[in-house]
Short mmCIF file of C-alpha atoms and ligand atoms in Angstrom, two decimals:
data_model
loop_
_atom_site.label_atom_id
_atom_site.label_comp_id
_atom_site.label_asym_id
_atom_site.label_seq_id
_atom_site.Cartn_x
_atom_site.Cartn_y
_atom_site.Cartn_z
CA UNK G 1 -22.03 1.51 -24.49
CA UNK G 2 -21.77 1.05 -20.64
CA UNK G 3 -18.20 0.28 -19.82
CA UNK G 4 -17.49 -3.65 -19.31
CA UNK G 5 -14.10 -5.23 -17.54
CA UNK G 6 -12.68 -7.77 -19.71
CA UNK G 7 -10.91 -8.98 -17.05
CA UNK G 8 -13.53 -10.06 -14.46
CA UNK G 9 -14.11 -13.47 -14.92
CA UNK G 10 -10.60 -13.74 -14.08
CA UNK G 11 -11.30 -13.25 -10.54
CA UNK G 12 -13.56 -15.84 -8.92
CA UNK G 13 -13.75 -13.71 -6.03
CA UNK G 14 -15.75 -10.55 -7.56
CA UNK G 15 -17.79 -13.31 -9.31
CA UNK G 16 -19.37 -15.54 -6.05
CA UNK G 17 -19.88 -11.84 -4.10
CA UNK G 18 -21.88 -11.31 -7.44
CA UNK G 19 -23.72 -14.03 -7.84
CA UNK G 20 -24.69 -13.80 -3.53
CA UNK G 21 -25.96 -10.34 -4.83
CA UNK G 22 -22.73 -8.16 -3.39
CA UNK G 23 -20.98 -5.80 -5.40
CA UNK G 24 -17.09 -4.86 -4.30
CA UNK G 25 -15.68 -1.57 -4.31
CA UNK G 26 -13.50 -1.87 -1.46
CA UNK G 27 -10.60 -2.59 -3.24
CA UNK G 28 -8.46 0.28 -1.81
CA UNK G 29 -8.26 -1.50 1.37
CA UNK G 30 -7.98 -5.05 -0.20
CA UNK G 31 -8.37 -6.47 -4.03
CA UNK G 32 -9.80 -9.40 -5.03
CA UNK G 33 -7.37 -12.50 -6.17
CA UNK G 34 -7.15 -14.06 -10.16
CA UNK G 35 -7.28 -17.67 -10.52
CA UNK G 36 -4.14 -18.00 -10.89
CA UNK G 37 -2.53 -16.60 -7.87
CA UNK G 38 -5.24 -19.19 -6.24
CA UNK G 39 -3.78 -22.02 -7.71
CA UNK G 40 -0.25 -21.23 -7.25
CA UNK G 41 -1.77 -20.73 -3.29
CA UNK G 42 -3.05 -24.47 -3.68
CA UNK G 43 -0.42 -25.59 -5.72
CA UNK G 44 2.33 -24.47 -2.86
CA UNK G 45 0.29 -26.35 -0.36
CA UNK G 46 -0.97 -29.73 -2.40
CA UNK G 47 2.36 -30.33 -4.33
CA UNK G 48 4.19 -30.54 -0.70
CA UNK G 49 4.85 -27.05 1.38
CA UNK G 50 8.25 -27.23 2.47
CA UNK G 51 10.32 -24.23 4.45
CA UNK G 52 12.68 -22.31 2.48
CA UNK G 53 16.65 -21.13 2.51
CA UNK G 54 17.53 -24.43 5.24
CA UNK G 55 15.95 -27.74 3.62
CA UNK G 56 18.29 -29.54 1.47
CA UNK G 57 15.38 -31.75 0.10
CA UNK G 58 12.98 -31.67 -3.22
CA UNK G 59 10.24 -29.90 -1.61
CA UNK G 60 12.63 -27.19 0.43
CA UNK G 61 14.45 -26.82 -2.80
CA UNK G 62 11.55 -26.28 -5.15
CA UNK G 63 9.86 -23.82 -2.16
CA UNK G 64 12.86 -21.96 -2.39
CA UNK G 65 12.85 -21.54 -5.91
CA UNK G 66 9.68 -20.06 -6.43
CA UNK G 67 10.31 -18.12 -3.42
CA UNK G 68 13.16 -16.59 -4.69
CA UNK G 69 11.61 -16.60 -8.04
CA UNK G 70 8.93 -13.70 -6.66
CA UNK G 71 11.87 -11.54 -5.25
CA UNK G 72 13.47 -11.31 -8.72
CA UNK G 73 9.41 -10.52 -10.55
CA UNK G 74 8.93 -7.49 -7.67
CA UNK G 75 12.49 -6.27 -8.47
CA UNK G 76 11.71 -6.29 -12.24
CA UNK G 77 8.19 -5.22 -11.39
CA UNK G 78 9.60 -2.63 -9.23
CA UNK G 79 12.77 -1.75 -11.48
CA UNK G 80 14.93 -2.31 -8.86
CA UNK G 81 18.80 -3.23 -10.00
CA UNK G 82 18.84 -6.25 -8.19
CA UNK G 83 16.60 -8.30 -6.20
CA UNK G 84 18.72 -8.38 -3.25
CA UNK G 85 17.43 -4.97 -3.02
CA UNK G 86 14.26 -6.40 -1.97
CA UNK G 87 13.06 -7.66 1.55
CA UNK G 88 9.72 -9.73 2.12
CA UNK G 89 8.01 -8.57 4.88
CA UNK G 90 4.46 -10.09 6.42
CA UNK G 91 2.88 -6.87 5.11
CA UNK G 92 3.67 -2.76 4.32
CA UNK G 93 2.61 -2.41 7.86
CA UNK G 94 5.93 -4.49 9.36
CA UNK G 95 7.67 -2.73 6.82
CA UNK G 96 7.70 0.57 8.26
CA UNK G 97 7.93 -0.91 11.51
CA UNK G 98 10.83 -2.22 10.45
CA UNK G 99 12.62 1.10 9.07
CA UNK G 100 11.59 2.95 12.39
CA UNK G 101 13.59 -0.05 14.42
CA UNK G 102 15.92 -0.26 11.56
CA UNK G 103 17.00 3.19 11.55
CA UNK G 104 16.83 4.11 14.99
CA UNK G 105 20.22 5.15 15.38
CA UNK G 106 20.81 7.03 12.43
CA UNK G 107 18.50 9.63 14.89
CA UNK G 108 20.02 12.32 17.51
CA UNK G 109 17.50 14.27 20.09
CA UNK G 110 16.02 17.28 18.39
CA UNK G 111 16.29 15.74 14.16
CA UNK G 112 13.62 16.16 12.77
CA UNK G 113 11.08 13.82 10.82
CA UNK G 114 8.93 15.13 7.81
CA UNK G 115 5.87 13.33 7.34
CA UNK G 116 2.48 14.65 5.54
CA UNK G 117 -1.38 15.43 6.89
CA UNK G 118 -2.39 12.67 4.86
CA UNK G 119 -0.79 9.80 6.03
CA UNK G 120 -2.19 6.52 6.93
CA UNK G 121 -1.23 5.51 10.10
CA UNK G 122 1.02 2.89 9.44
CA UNK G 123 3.62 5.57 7.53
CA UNK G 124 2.58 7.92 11.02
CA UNK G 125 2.47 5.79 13.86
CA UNK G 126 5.62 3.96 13.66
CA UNK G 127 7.59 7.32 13.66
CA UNK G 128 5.49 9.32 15.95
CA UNK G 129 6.53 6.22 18.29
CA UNK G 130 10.63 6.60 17.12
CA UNK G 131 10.05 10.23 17.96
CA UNK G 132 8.67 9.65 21.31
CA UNK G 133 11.89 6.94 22.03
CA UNK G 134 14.70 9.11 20.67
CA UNK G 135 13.16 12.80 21.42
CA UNK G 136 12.89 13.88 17.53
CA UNK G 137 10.28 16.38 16.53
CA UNK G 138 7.69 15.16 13.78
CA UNK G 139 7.13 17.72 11.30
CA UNK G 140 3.99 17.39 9.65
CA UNK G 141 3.56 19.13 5.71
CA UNK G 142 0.47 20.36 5.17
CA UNK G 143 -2.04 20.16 2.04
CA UNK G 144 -3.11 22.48 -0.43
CA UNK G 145 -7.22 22.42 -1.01
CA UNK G 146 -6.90 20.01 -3.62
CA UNK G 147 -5.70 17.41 -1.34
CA UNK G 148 -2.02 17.79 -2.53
CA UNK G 149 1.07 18.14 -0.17
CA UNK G 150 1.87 21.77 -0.55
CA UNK G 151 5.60 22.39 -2.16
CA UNK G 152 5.95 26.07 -0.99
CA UNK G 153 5.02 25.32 2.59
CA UNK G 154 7.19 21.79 2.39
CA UNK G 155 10.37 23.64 1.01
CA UNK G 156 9.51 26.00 4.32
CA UNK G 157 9.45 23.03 6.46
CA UNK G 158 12.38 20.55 4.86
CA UNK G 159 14.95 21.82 5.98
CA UNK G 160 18.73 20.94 7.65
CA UNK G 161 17.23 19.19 10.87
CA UNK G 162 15.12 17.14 8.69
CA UNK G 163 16.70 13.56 8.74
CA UNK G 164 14.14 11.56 7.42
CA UNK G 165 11.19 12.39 5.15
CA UNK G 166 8.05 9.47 4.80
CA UNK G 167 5.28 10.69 2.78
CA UNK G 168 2.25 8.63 0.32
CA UNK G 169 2.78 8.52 -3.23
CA UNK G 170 -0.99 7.96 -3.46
CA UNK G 171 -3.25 8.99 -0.70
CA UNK G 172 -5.95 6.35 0.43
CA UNK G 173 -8.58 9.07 1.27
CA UNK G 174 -7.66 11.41 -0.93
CA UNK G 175 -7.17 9.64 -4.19
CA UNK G 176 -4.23 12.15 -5.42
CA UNK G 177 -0.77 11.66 -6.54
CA UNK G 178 1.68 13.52 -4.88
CA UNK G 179 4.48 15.57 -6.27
CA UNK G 180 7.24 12.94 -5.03
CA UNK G 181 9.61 13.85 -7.42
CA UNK G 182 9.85 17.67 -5.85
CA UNK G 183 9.85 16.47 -2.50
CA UNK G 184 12.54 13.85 -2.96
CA UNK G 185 14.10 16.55 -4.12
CA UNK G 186 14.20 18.78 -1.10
CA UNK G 187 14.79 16.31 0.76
CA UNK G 188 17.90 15.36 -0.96
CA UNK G 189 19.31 18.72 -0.75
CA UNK G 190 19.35 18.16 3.05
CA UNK G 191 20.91 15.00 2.93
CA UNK G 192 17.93 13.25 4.57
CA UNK G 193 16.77 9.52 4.11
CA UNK G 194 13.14 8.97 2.28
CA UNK G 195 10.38 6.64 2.49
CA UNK G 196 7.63 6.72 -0.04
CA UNK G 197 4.53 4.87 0.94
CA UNK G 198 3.91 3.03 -2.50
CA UNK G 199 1.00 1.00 -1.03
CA UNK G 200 -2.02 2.80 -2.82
CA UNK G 201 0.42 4.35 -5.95
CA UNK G 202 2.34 0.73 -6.45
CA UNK G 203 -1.32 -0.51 -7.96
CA UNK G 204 -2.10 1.91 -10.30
CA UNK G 205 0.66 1.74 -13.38
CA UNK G 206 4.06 0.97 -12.71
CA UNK G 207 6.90 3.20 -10.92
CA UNK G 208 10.49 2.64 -11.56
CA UNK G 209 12.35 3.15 -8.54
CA UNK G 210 15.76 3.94 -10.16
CA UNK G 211 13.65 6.91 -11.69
CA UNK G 212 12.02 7.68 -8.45
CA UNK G 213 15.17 7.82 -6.37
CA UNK G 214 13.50 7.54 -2.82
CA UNK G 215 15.48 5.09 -0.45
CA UNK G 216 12.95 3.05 0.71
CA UNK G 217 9.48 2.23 -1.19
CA UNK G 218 6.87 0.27 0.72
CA UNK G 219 3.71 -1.63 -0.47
CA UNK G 220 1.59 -4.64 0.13
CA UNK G 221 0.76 -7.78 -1.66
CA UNK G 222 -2.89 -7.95 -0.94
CA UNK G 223 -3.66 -4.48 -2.45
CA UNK G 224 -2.07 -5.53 -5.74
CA UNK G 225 -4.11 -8.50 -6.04
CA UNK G 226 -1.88 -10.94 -4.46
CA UNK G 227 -2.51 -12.66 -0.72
CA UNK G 228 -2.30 -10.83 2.24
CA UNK G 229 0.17 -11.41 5.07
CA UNK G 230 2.93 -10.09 2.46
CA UNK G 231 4.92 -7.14 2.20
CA UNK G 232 7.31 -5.39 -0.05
CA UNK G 233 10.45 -3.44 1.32
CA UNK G 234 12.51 -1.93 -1.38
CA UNK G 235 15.89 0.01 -0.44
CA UNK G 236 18.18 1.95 -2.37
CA UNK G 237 21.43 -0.01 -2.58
CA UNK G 238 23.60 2.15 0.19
CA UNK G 239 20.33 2.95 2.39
CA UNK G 240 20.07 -1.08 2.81
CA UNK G 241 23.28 -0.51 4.39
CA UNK G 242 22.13 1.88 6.86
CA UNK G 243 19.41 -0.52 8.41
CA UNK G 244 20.48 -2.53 11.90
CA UNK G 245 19.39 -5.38 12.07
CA UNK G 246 15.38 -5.34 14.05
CA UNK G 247 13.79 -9.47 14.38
CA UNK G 248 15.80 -11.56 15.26
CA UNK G 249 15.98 -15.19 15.23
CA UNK G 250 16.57 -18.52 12.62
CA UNK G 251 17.49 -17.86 9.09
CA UNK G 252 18.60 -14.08 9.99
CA UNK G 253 21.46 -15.30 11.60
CA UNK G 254 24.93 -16.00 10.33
CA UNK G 255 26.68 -17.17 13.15
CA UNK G 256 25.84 -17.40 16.79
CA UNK G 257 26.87 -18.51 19.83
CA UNK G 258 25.04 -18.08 23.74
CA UNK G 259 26.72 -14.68 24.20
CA UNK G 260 26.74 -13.38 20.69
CA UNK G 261 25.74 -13.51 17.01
CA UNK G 262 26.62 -12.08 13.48
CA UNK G 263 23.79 -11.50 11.00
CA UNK G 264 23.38 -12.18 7.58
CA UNK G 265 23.07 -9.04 5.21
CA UNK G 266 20.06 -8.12 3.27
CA UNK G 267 17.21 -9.35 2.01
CA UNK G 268 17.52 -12.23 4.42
CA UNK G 269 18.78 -10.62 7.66
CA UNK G 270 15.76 -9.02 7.33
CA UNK G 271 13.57 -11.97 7.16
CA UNK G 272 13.67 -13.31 10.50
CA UNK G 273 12.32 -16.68 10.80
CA UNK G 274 9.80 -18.95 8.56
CA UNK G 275 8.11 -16.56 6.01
CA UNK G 276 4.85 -16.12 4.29
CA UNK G 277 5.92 -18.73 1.94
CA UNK G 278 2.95 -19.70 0.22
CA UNK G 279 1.98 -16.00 0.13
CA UNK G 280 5.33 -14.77 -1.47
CA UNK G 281 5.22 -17.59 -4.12
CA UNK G 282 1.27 -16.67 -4.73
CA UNK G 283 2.14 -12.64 -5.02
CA UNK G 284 4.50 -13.97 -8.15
CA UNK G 285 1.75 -15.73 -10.00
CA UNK G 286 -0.51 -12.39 -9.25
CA UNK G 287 2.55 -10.44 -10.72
CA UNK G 288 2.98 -12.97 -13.95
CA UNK G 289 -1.06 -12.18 -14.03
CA UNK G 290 -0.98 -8.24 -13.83
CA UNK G 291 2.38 -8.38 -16.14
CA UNK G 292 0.47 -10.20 -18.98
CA UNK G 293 -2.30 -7.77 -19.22
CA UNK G 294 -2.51 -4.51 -21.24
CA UNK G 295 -1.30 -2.08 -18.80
CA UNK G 296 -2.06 1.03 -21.36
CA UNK G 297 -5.87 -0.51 -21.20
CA UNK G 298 -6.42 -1.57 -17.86
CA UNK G 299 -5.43 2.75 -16.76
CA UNK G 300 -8.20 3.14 -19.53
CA UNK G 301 -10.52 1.06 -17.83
CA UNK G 302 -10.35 2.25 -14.52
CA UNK G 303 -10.26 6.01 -15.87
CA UNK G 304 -13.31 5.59 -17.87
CA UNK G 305 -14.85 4.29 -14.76
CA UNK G 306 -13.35 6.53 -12.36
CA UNK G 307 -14.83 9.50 -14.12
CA UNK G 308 -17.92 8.09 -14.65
CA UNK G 309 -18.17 7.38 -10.42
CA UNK G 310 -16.88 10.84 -10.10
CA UNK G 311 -20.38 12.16 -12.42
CA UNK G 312 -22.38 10.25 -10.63
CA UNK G 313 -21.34 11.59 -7.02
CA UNK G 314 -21.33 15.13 -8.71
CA UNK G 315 -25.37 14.74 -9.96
CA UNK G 316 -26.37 14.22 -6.42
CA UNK G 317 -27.44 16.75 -3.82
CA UNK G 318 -25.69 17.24 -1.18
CA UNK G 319 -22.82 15.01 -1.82
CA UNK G 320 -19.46 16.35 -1.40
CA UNK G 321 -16.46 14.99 -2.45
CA UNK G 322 -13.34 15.00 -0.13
CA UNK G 323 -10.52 16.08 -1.98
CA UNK G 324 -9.99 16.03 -5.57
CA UNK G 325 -9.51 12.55 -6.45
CA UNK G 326 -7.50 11.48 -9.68
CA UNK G 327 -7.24 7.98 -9.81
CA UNK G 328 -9.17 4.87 -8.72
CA UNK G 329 -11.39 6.43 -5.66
CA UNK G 330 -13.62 8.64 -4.59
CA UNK G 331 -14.14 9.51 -0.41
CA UNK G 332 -17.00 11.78 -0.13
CA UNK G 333 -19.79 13.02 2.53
CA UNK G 334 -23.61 13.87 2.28
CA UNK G 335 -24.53 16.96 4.28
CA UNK G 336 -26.65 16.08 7.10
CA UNK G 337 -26.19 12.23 6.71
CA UNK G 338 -23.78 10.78 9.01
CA UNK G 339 -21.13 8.27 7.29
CA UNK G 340 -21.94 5.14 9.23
CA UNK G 341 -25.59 4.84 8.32
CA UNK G 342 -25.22 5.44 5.06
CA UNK G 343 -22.47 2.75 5.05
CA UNK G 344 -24.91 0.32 7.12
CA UNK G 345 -27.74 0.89 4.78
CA UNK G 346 -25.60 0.61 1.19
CA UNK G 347 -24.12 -2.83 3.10
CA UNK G 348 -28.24 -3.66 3.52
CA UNK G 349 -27.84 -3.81 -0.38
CA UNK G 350 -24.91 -5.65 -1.01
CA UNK G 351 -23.03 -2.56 -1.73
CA UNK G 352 -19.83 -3.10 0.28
CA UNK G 353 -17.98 0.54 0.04
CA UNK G 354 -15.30 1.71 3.20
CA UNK G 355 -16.74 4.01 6.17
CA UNK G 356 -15.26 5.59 8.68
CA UNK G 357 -11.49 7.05 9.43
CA UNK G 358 -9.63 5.26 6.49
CA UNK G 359 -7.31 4.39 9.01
CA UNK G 360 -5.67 8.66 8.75
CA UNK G 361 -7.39 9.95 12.02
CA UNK G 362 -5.45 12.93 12.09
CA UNK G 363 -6.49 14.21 8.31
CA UNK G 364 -10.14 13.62 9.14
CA UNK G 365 -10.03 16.04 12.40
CA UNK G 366 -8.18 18.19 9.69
CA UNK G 367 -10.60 18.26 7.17
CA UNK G 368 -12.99 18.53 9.85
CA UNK G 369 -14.80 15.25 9.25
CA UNK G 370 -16.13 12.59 11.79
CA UNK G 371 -15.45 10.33 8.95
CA UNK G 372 -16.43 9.51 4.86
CA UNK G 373 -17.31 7.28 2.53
CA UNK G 374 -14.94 5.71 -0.06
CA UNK G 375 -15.32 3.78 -3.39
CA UNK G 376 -12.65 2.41 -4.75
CA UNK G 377 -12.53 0.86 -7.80
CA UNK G 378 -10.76 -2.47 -9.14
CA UNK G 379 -9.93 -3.49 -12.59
CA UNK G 380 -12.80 -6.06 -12.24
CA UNK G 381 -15.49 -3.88 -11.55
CA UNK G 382 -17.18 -2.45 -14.17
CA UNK G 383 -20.28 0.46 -15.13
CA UNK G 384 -22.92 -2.50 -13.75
CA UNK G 385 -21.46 -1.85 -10.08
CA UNK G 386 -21.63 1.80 -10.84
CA UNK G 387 -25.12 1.26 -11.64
CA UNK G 388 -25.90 -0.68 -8.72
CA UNK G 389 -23.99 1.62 -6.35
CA UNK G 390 -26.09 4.97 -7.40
CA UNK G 391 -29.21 3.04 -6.94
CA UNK G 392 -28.52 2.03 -3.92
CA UNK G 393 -27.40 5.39 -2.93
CA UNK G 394 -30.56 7.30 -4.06
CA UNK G 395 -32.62 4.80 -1.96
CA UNK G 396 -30.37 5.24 1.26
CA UNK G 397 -30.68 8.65 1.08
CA UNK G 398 -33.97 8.98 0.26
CA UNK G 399 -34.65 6.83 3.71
CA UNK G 400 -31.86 9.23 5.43
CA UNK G 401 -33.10 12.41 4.38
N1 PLP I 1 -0.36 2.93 3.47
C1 PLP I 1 -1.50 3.16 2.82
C2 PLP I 1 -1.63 4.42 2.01
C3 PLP I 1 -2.55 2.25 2.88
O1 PLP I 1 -3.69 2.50 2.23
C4 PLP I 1 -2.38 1.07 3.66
C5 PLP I 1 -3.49 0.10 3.80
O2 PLP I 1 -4.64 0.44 3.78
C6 PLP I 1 -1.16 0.87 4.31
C7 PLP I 1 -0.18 1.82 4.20
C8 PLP I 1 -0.92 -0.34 5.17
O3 PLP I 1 -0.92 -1.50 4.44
P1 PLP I 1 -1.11 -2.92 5.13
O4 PLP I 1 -2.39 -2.84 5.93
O5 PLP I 1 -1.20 -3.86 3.99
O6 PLP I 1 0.05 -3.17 6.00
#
């Protein structure tokens, strides 16, 4: 019985790219939307948009609400103990942006900062940079062949200079989890702050962050089938209190005169200015969508299919997976094919899969790679796209090789 997803007509998105002929399996770089994150989108806009936290009105009022209303679903989604433990951001991206500003002077010259090979640059770049401002040395943990941070070179490498550790839960090339738990750990032990990078982990299953213990967890709307132009910052109660303010301007402020101001605490010192609104109040109907649905079955789905795509990659010569993926995605290289024409001839087909760097330049000159290809799967797509995607890749290799 080829594996169907009883969820895809919920997504009018996966269903116009199929009916112009495209299949999506993207969706590790963006998901598709359900209907009903589309109408609360519409709904936001036709019922009477209205700014949030200053309008004493109907419209400000009900904005507000549902506003608010989306903080309290990602705390419960997230486990968090309250929802003021939440901040909105305008993606994961301004998120860790904002912890590099944020925590700037928790730094002296010569601390160090852990991160892994496998980050994506938006849990690299924004501390390379804070090393380059304050003179701190970024350590970087290596992997083990799997594609897994390794613990016995990490317990080498954590050690009393470290002051901050920011590592993936879920790598976007790589497709593994990684063993947070025993790195939060050794980072503890040295008394230094941690960042997990939820942003490809936060949308497979759910994490409790009481359980997880990090300080900071950081994901994006769009991945987890909500709009883009939204992001997630969730901080342990006492590490919220280590952030300085970083934007500054209306709605962040508590009191200010020409010379000086006081700023309001978290979340909403940390939401300068007039938010995603529409986007935050759309991310809680995608959340009221994912919450209603079998979680036990939709991991069953996407493993069934997962190993399936996995098979398929394996029966083909020359095809080498990077990594060892366990969840959702598989990046992989043909031997003596380069990436970007087999990309360019699968997009001939309506195949659209991801080519290129995966936005972790430093892993690829690691592994050694000018750059792969990567499927990743959604809980829409099902054994048809599979289908699709291995025909199309016999007959772009076939014209390659
Ligand atoms: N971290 C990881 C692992 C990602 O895959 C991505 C996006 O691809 C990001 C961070 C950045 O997320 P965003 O582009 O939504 O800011």
């Amino acid at each position: 019985m080829p594996i169907h997803s009883p969820w895809r007509a919920d997504f009018p998105g996966i269903l116009a790219l199929e009916a112009e002929g495209q299949i999506y399996l993207d969706n590790a770089a963006t998901a598709q939307k359900p209907q009903i994150m589309l109408d609360a989108l519409l709904g936001y806009y036709a019922s009477g948009a209205a700014n949030v936290h200053r309008a004493q009105h109907l419209p400000g009022e009900r904005a507000t609400r549902a506003f608010e209303a989306t903080r309290v679903k990602v705390a419960q989604w997230l486990n968090a103990e309250t929802s003021e433990q939440i901040v909105l951001t305008r993606g994961a991206t301004e998120a860790f942006n904002l912890l590099a500003y944020g925590l700037e002077d928790r730094f002296q010259p010569g601390d160090e900062v852990a991160i892994s090979a496998l980050e994506h640059h938006a849990n690299l770049l924004p501390w390379q940079q804070l090393a380059l401002r304050r003179g701190l040395e970024l350590v970087v943990l290596p992997l083990d062949a799997a594609g897994t941070i390794d613990l016995q070179q990490a317990a080498q490498l954590i050690g009393p200079r470290t002051k901050l550790l920011a590592v993936s839960q879920l790598s976007n090339v790589l497709g593994r989890w990684q063993p947070l738990e025993q790195l939060l750990r050794l980072a503890a032990a040295q008394g230094a702050i941690t960042v997990v990078d939820g942003a490809q982990g936060v949308v497979h299953g759910r994490h409790d962050m009481q359980a997880l213990a990090c300080d900071f967890y950081i994901c994006s709307s769009h991945k987890l089938y909500g709009p883009d132009g939204v992001g997630v910052l969730y901080s342990r109660a006492e590490a919220l209190r280590q952030l300085r303010h970083w934007q500054f301007g209306g709605e962040m402020v508590a009191q200010a005169d020409y010379r000086s101001a006081q700023f309001r605490p978290a979340p909403l010192g940390f939401e300068a200015g007039t938010p995603p609104v529409s986007g935050v109040i759309a991310l809680g109907a995608s959340l009221d969508y994912l919450g209603s649905l079998d979680g036990a079955a939709v991991t069953e789905h996407e493993a069934a299919l997962h190993a399936k795509l996995l098979a398929g990659l394996a029966a083909r010569d020359g095809v080498r997976l990077v990594g060892t993926p366990e969840v959702a995605l598989a990046s992989f290289v043909v031997d003596g094919v380069h990436n970007a024409d087999l990309a360019h001839l699968l997009t001939e087909q309506g195949i659209a899969v991801r080519a290129g760097h995966h936005c972790a330049m430093p892993l690829m000159q690691r592994l050694g790679l000018a750059g792969a290809i990567r499927v990743s799967l959604g809980l829409y797509n099902d054994e048809s796209d599979l289908q699709r995607l291995f025909a199309g890749l016999d007959k772009a290799l076939e014209l390659l090789r």
